[in-house]
Structures are given as C-alpha cells and as structure tokens.
C-alpha cells in the first residue's frame, strides 16, 4: 500500500496538478513538510492541533484544523486555521448543528466531515459551509471490498449533482 505522500505525487502526475490535493489525517507537524514535498496544497487534522497550524504557516500551506465544539472552533481560528473541519458532524446533528453554530459563529469557514450523507450536501452548502468531506458516503466498506468502482463513481456523480446550487 503506497503512503499518502506517494498517492499525492501520483495524483499530481496523473491530473497534471490541475486540482488542489491535500493530506489528512495529519497528527504531527513533521507531516506538514512531507506533505509539501509531495506536492500537497493543504493538510487536514482530525482534532485541534495548533502545532500543525504553526508548521503550516512556516511552510506556506493551507491549514484545516479539526474541531467540534464552539470553543474548539474558535481556538482553531485563533491558531491559524483557514478552514475549520467540524468533525464528526453527523452524530451531533448534521445541518442542524451547523445552523446552530451560524448564530454565534457566522462567518467562520467550515468544512464538515464525519457522517455526512449525500442527501445533506445541498443543505450544508446553503448554510454557508465551504467544503463537505465524504468518505463512507462514497467509499462504503462493501463497495471497497467488492472493488465496485461503478458504484463509487455513481455515488460521486450523485454527490456532485447535490452540490450544484443552480
């Protein structure tokens, strides 16, 4: 199994580096330099790790820090996160939790992840969420076990359709 850094290099090579590619789940500042050397545009943490934000600033990388509570979200912004990954969003109410956060925390750029359903993408985007992370919604354990690329592709198309706000 290739490392995430090898995957970033491969994706950049096969796409002509047309898309920003990030690395997650970053737990330590040392991974920031490895991500940059591989060609990643950003790193994502699962929790609030200010030391990763410092490394991102030092290496001129976009930093997405994980947080869940309003206090953690605020601390992530103070630490330098350009986006705050609210994780896991599904178990704490999904779009309703974002709606509640928007009152006191309106204007904080949020990326939702963890338990996101394709059917909720539009709601998240209409609530002002900047990014929606889809993992199990696209890559179910069954689809991966069966190597069901057609099923994964179909779910990705459904997600892309749900993200269109026109």
mmCIF file of C-alpha atoms in Angstrom:
data_model
loop_
_atom_site.group_PDB
_atom_site.id
_atom_site.type_symbol
_atom_site.label_atom_id
_atom_site.label_comp_id
_atom_site.label_asym_id
_atom_site.label_seq_id
_atom_site.Cartn_x
_atom_site.Cartn_y
_atom_site.Cartn_z
ATOM 1 C CA UNK A 1 0.000 0.000 0.000
ATOM 2 C CA UNK A 2 1.536 3.332 -1.008
ATOM 3 C CA UNK A 3 1.863 6.088 1.566
ATOM 4 C CA UNK A 4 -0.427 9.099 1.360
ATOM 5 C CA UNK A 5 2.570 11.126 0.168
ATOM 6 C CA UNK A 6 3.180 8.691 -2.702
ATOM 7 C CA UNK A 7 -0.526 8.935 -3.541
ATOM 8 C CA UNK A 8 -0.300 12.737 -3.675
ATOM 9 C CA UNK A 9 2.665 12.503 -6.055
ATOM 10 C CA UNK A 10 0.766 10.017 -8.220
ATOM 11 C CA UNK A 11 -2.419 12.101 -8.285
ATOM 12 C CA UNK A 12 -0.468 15.220 -9.220
ATOM 13 C CA UNK A 13 1.249 13.321 -12.023
ATOM 14 C CA UNK A 14 -1.948 11.813 -13.428
ATOM 15 C CA UNK A 15 -4.019 15.009 -13.201
ATOM 16 C CA UNK A 16 -1.329 17.406 -14.340
ATOM 17 C CA UNK A 17 -1.604 19.074 -10.915
ATOM 18 C CA UNK A 18 -4.868 20.743 -12.005
ATOM 19 C CA UNK A 19 -6.563 20.158 -8.664
ATOM 20 C CA UNK A 20 -5.514 21.010 -5.127
ATOM 21 C CA UNK A 21 -4.696 17.790 -3.320
ATOM 22 C CA UNK A 22 -4.481 17.617 0.444
ATOM 23 C CA UNK A 23 -3.237 15.257 3.104
ATOM 24 C CA UNK A 24 -5.183 14.109 6.125
ATOM 25 C CA UNK A 25 -5.272 12.780 8.791
ATOM 26 C CA UNK A 26 -2.245 14.785 9.974
ATOM 27 C CA UNK A 27 -1.319 14.349 13.638
ATOM 28 C CA UNK A 28 2.100 15.987 13.857
ATOM 29 C CA UNK A 29 3.986 18.984 12.452
ATOM 30 C CA UNK A 30 6.581 16.771 10.756
ATOM 31 C CA UNK A 31 3.977 15.528 8.307
ATOM 32 C CA UNK A 32 3.425 19.086 7.036
ATOM 33 C CA UNK A 33 6.839 19.245 5.360
ATOM 34 C CA UNK A 34 6.393 15.743 3.929
ATOM 35 C CA UNK A 35 3.021 16.809 2.514
ATOM 36 C CA UNK A 36 4.516 19.939 0.968
ATOM 37 C CA UNK A 37 7.423 17.980 -0.525
ATOM 38 C CA UNK A 38 4.900 15.575 -2.079
ATOM 39 C CA UNK A 39 3.047 18.494 -3.680
ATOM 40 C CA UNK A 40 0.050 18.719 -1.366
ATOM 41 C CA UNK A 41 -1.727 22.076 -1.229
ATOM 42 C CA UNK A 42 -3.165 21.642 2.258
ATOM 43 C CA UNK A 43 -3.238 19.452 5.338
ATOM 44 C CA UNK A 44 -6.181 18.427 7.498
ATOM 45 C CA UNK A 45 -6.146 17.394 11.153
ATOM 46 C CA UNK A 46 -8.885 15.413 12.908
ATOM 47 C CA UNK A 47 -8.635 17.493 16.088
ATOM 48 C CA UNK A 48 -7.345 20.868 17.244
ATOM 49 C CA UNK A 49 -3.537 20.765 16.835
ATOM 50 C CA UNK A 50 -2.107 24.306 16.986
ATOM 51 C CA UNK A 51 1.421 22.964 16.414
ATOM 52 C CA UNK A 52 0.326 21.749 12.973
ATOM 53 C CA UNK A 53 -1.030 25.230 12.209
ATOM 54 C CA UNK A 54 2.367 26.705 13.129
ATOM 55 C CA UNK A 55 4.127 24.264 10.784
ATOM 56 C CA UNK A 56 1.655 25.154 8.025
ATOM 57 C CA UNK A 57 2.468 28.846 8.413
ATOM 58 C CA UNK A 58 6.202 28.087 8.322
ATOM 59 C CA UNK A 59 5.802 26.075 5.109
ATOM 60 C CA UNK A 60 3.146 28.263 3.469
ATOM 61 C CA UNK A 61 0.477 25.553 3.412
ATOM 62 C CA UNK A 62 -3.273 25.866 3.865
ATOM 63 C CA UNK A 63 -4.226 24.514 7.276
ATOM 64 C CA UNK A 64 -7.543 22.848 8.099
ATOM 65 C CA UNK A 65 -7.813 22.092 11.812
ATOM 66 C CA UNK A 66 -10.399 19.711 13.230
ATOM 67 C CA UNK A 67 -12.809 20.878 15.920
ATOM 68 C CA UNK A 68 -16.285 20.093 17.184
ATOM 69 C CA UNK A 69 -17.429 22.459 19.903
ATOM 70 C CA UNK A 70 -17.790 26.229 19.543
ATOM 71 C CA UNK A 71 -14.778 26.672 21.843
ATOM 72 C CA UNK A 72 -12.650 24.340 19.725
ATOM 73 C CA UNK A 73 -13.795 26.047 16.513
ATOM 74 C CA UNK A 74 -12.844 29.444 17.942
ATOM 75 C CA UNK A 75 -9.473 28.109 19.122
ATOM 76 C CA UNK A 76 -8.818 26.615 15.669
ATOM 77 C CA UNK A 77 -9.324 30.016 14.067
ATOM 78 C CA UNK A 78 -7.043 31.660 16.647
ATOM 79 C CA UNK A 79 -4.412 29.026 15.872
ATOM 80 C CA UNK A 80 -4.492 29.986 12.190
ATOM 81 C CA UNK A 81 -6.846 27.523 10.522
ATOM 82 C CA UNK A 82 -8.120 28.949 7.235
ATOM 83 C CA UNK A 83 -10.887 26.343 7.322
ATOM 84 C CA UNK A 84 -12.195 24.506 10.372
ATOM 85 C CA UNK A 85 -13.150 20.870 9.881
ATOM 86 C CA UNK A 86 -16.170 20.248 12.100
ATOM 87 C CA UNK A 87 -15.861 16.545 12.852
ATOM 88 C CA UNK A 88 -17.784 14.327 13.311
ATOM 89 C CA UNK A 89 -20.762 16.346 12.114
ATOM 90 C CA UNK A 90 -23.290 13.531 11.585
ATOM 91 C CA UNK A 91 -23.631 12.303 15.177
ATOM 92 C CA UNK A 92 -24.081 15.840 16.563
ATOM 93 C CA UNK A 93 -26.960 16.849 14.319
ATOM 94 C CA UNK A 94 -25.612 17.426 10.831
ATOM 95 C CA UNK A 95 -27.074 20.513 9.150
ATOM 96 C CA UNK A 96 -28.987 21.455 12.310
ATOM 97 C CA UNK A 97 -25.720 21.704 14.241
ATOM 98 C CA UNK A 98 -24.273 23.983 11.550
ATOM 99 C CA UNK A 99 -27.434 26.101 11.684
ATOM 100 C CA UNK A 100 -26.959 26.471 15.457
ATOM 101 C CA UNK A 101 -23.273 27.358 15.029
ATOM 102 C CA UNK A 102 -24.062 30.002 12.415
ATOM 103 C CA UNK A 103 -25.638 32.276 15.020
ATOM 104 C CA UNK A 104 -22.641 32.962 17.224
ATOM 105 C CA UNK A 105 -20.005 31.735 14.777
ATOM 106 C CA UNK A 106 -21.330 33.057 11.468
ATOM 107 C CA UNK A 107 -18.539 33.783 9.067
ATOM 108 C CA UNK A 108 -16.245 31.001 10.264
ATOM 109 C CA UNK A 109 -15.274 28.989 7.170
ATOM 110 C CA UNK A 110 -16.417 25.447 7.917
ATOM 111 C CA UNK A 111 -15.639 22.106 6.317
ATOM 112 C CA UNK A 112 -17.998 19.363 7.530
ATOM 113 C CA UNK A 113 -16.909 15.764 7.716
ATOM 114 C CA UNK A 114 -17.730 12.544 9.514
ATOM 115 C CA UNK A 115 -21.145 11.075 8.907
ATOM 116 C CA UNK A 116 -22.057 13.366 6.010
ATOM 117 C CA UNK A 117 -24.814 11.952 3.819
ATOM 118 C CA UNK A 118 -25.125 12.835 0.128
ATOM 119 C CA UNK A 119 -28.735 13.902 0.733
ATOM 120 C CA UNK A 120 -27.488 16.634 3.115
ATOM 121 C CA UNK A 121 -24.850 18.224 0.846
ATOM 122 C CA UNK A 122 -27.186 20.876 -0.537
ATOM 123 C CA UNK A 123 -28.369 21.851 2.968
ATOM 124 C CA UNK A 124 -24.783 22.229 4.165
ATOM 125 C CA UNK A 125 -23.839 24.414 1.224
ATOM 126 C CA UNK A 126 -26.931 26.595 1.620
ATOM 127 C CA UNK A 127 -25.902 27.078 5.261
ATOM 128 C CA UNK A 128 -22.587 28.516 4.061
ATOM 129 C CA UNK A 129 -20.329 25.509 4.576
ATOM 130 C CA UNK A 130 -17.228 25.881 2.377
ATOM 131 C CA UNK A 131 -16.344 22.196 1.977
ATOM 132 C CA UNK A 132 -18.043 18.851 2.510
ATOM 133 C CA UNK A 133 -15.974 15.774 3.268
ATOM 134 C CA UNK A 134 -17.367 12.496 2.009
ATOM 135 C CA UNK A 135 -15.711 9.257 2.948
ATOM 136 C CA UNK A 136 -18.067 6.419 3.836
ATOM 137 C CA UNK A 137 -20.842 8.044 1.787
ATOM 138 C CA UNK A 138 -18.694 7.469 -1.313
ATOM 139 C CA UNK A 139 -16.460 4.601 -0.257
ATOM 140 C CA UNK A 140 -18.623 2.147 1.638
ATOM 141 C CA UNK A 141 -16.865 -0.877 3.119
ATOM 142 C CA UNK A 142 -18.921 -3.123 0.844
ATOM 143 C CA UNK A 143 -18.015 -1.187 -2.311
ATOM 144 C CA UNK A 144 -14.343 -1.252 -1.388
ATOM 145 C CA UNK A 145 -14.426 -4.971 -0.585
ATOM 146 C CA UNK A 146 -16.091 -5.693 -3.944
ATOM 147 C CA UNK A 147 -13.894 -3.117 -5.741
ATOM 148 C CA UNK A 148 -17.158 -1.675 -7.035
ATOM 149 C CA UNK A 149 -15.765 1.295 -8.946
ATOM 150 C CA UNK A 150 -19.028 1.756 -10.857
ATOM 151 C CA UNK A 151 -20.958 2.100 -7.584
ATOM 152 C CA UNK A 152 -18.394 4.533 -6.194
ATOM 153 C CA UNK A 153 -18.485 6.536 -9.422
ATOM 154 C CA UNK A 154 -22.299 6.634 -9.285
ATOM 155 C CA UNK A 155 -22.252 7.921 -5.685
ATOM 156 C CA UNK A 156 -19.670 10.545 -6.670
ATOM 157 C CA UNK A 157 -21.931 11.706 -9.510
ATOM 158 C CA UNK A 158 -24.879 11.920 -7.093
ATOM 159 C CA UNK A 159 -22.743 13.975 -4.698
ATOM 160 C CA UNK A 160 -21.626 16.320 -7.479
ATOM 161 C CA UNK A 161 -25.241 16.796 -8.545
ATOM 162 C CA UNK A 162 -26.279 17.539 -4.945
ATOM 163 C CA UNK A 163 -23.528 20.174 -4.720
ATOM 164 C CA UNK A 164 -24.886 22.193 -7.645
ATOM 165 C CA UNK A 165 -26.834 25.111 -6.250
ATOM 166 C CA UNK A 166 -28.155 26.426 -9.573
#
